XYZ file of N, CA, C and O in Angstrom:
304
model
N 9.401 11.854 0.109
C 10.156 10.759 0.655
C 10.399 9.695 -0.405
O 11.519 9.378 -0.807
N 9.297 9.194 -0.805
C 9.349 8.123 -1.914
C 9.011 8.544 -3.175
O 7.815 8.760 -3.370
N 9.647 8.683 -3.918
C 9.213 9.425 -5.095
C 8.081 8.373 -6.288
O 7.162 8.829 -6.969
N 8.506 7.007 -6.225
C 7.859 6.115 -6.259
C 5.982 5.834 -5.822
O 5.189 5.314 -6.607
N 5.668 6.266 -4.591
C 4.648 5.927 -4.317
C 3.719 7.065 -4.997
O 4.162 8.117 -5.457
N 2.348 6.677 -4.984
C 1.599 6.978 -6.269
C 0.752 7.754 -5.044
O 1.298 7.542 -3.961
N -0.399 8.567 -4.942
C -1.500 9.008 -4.603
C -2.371 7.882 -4.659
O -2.431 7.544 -5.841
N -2.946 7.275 -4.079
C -4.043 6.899 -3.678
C -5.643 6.890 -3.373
O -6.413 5.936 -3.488
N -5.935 8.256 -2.940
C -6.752 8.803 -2.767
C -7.351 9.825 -3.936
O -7.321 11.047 -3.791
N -7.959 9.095 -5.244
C -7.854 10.524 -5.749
C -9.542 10.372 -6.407
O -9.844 9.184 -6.521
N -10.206 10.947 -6.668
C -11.638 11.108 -7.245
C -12.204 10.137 -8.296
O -13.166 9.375 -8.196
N -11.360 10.354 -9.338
C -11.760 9.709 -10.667
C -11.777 7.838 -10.984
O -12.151 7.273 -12.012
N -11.151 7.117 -9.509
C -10.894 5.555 -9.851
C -10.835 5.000 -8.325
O -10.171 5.607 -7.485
N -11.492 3.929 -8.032
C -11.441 3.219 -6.815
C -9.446 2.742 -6.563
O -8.473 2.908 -7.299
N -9.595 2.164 -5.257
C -7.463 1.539 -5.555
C -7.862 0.103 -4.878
O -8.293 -0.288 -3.793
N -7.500 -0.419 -6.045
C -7.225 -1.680 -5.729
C -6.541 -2.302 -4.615
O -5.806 -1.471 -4.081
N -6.491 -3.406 -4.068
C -5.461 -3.685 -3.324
C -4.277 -4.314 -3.578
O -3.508 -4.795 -2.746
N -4.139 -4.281 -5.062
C -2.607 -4.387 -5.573
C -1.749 -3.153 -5.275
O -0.639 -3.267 -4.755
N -2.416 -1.669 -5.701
C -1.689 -0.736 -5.722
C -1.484 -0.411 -4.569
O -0.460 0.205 -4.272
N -2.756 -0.881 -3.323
C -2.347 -0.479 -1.738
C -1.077 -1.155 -1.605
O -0.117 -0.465 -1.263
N -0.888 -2.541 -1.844
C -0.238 -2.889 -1.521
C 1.515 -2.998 -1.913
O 2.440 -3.368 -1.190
N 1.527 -2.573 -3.179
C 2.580 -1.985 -4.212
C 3.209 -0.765 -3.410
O 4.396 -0.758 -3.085
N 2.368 0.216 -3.130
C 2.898 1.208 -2.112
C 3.354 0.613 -0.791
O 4.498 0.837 -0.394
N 2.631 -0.026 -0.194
C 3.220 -0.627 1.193
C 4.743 -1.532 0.948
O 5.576 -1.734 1.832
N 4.829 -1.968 -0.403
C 5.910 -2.285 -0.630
C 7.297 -1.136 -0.756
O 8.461 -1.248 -0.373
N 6.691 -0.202 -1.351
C 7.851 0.344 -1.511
C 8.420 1.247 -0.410
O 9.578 1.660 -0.362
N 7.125 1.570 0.745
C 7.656 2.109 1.428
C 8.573 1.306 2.595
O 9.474 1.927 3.159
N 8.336 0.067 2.889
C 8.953 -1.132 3.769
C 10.262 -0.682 2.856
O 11.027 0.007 3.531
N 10.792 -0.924 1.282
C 12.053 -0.902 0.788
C 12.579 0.318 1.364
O 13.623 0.219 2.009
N 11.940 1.642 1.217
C 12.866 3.188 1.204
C 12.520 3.090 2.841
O 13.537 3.638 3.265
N 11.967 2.846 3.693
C 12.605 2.432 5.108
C 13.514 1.978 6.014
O 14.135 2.544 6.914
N 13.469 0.437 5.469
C 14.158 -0.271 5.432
C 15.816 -0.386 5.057
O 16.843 -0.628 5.690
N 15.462 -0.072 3.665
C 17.048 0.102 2.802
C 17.069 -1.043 1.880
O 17.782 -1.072 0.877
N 16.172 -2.106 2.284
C 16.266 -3.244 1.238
C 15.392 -3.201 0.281
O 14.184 -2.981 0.369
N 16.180 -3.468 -0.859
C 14.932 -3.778 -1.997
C 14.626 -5.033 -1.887
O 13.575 -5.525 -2.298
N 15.728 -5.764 -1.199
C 15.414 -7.074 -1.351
C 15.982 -7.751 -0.255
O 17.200 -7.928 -0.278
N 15.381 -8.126 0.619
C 15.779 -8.171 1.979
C 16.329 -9.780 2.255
O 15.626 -10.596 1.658
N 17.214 -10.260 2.879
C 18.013 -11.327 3.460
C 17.020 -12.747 3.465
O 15.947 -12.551 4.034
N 17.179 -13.914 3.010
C 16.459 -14.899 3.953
C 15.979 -14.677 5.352
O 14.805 -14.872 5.667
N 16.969 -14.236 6.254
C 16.540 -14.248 7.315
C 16.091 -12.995 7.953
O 16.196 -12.870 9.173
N 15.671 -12.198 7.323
C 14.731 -10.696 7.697
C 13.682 -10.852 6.863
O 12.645 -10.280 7.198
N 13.681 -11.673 5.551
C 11.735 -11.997 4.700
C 11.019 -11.950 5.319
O 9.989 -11.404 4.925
N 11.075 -12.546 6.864
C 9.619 -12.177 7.378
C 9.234 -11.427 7.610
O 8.123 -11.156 7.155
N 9.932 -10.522 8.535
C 9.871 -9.493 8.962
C 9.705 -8.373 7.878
O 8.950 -7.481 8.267
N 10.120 -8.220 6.850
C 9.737 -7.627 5.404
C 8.200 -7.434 5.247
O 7.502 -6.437 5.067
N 7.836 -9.254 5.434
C 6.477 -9.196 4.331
C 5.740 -8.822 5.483
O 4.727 -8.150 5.285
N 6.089 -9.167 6.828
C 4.245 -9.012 8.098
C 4.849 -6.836 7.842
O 3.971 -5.975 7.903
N 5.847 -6.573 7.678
C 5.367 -5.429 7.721
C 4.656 -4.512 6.358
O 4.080 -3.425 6.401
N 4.948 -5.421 5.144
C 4.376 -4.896 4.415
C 2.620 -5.182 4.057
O 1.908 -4.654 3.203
N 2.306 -6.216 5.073
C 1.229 -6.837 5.062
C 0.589 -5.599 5.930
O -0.252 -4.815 5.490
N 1.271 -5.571 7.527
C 0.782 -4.345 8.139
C 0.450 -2.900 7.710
O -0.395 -2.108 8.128
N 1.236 -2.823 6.897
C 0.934 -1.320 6.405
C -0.081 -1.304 5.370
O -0.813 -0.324 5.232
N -0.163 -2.295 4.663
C -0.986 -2.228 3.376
C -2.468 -2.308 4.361
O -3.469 -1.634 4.116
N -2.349 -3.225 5.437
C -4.087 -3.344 5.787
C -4.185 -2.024 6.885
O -5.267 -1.956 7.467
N -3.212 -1.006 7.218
C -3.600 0.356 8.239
C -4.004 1.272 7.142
O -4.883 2.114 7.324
N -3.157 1.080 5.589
C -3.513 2.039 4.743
C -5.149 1.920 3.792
O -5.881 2.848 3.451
N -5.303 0.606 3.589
C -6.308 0.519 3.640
C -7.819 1.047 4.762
O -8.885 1.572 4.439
N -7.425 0.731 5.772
C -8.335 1.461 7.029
C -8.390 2.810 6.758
O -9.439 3.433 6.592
N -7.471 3.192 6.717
C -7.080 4.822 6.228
C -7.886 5.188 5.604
O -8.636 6.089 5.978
N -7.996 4.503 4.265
C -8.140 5.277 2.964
C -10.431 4.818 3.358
O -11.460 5.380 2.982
N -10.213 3.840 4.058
C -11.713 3.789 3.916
C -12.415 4.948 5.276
O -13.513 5.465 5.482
N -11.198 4.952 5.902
C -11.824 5.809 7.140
C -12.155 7.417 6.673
O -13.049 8.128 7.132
N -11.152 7.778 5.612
C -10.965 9.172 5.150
C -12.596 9.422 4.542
O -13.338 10.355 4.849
N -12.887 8.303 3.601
C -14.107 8.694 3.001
C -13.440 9.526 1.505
O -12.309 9.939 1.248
N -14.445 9.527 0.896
C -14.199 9.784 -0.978
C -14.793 10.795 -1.215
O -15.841 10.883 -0.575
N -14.405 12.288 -2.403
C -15.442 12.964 -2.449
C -16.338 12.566 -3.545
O -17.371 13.199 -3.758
N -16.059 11.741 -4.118
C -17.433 10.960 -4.913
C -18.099 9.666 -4.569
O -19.242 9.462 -4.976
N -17.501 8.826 -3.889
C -17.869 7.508 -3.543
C -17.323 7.095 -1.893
O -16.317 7.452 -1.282
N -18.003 6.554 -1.659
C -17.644 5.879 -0.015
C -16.365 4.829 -0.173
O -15.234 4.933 0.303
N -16.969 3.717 -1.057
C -16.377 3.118 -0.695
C -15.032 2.803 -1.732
O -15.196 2.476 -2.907
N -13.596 2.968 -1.055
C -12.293 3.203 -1.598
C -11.557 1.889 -2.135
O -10.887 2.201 -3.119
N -11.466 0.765 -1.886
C -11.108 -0.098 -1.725
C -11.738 -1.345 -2.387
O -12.171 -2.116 -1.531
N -11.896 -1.723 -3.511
C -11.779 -2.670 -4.460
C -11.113 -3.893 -4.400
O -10.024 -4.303 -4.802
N -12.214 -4.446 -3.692
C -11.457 -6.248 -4.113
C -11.079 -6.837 -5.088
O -11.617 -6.810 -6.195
N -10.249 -7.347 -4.819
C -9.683 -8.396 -6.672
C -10.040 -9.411 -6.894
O -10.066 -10.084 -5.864
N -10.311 -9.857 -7.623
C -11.290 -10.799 -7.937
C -10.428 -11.799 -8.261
O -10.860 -12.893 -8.624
């Protein structure tokens, strides 16, 4: 679908929540159609890219790691 979005889930490196959220971006754009969406649809843009980034996060911690539990790296 998105040729753009990266794997996430992969063994060798925790994912930040830049890159969760970098993906949640791009998939709101190749959804959507906007790369860059109207004054008056921004909101609606960002609560959904906010939404997806914090279900994909749940996701990725619910799935579990085959080396480490915990997936999801705070930024400091």
């Amino acid at each position: 679908m998105c040729r753009s979005i990266k794997v996430l889930r992969r063994s060798d490196a925790l994912v930040t929540s830049e890159e969760i959220s970098a993906a949640a971006l791009q998939f709101v754009r190749k959804v959507s159609g906007f790369h860059k969406p109207s004054k008056a649809n921004q909101p609606a843009f960002d609560a959904a890219v906010r939404d997806i980034a914090g279900i994909t996060e749940n996701l990725l911690k619910s799935l579990g790691h085959p080396a480490k539990k915990e997936l999801v790296k705070e930024s400091i």
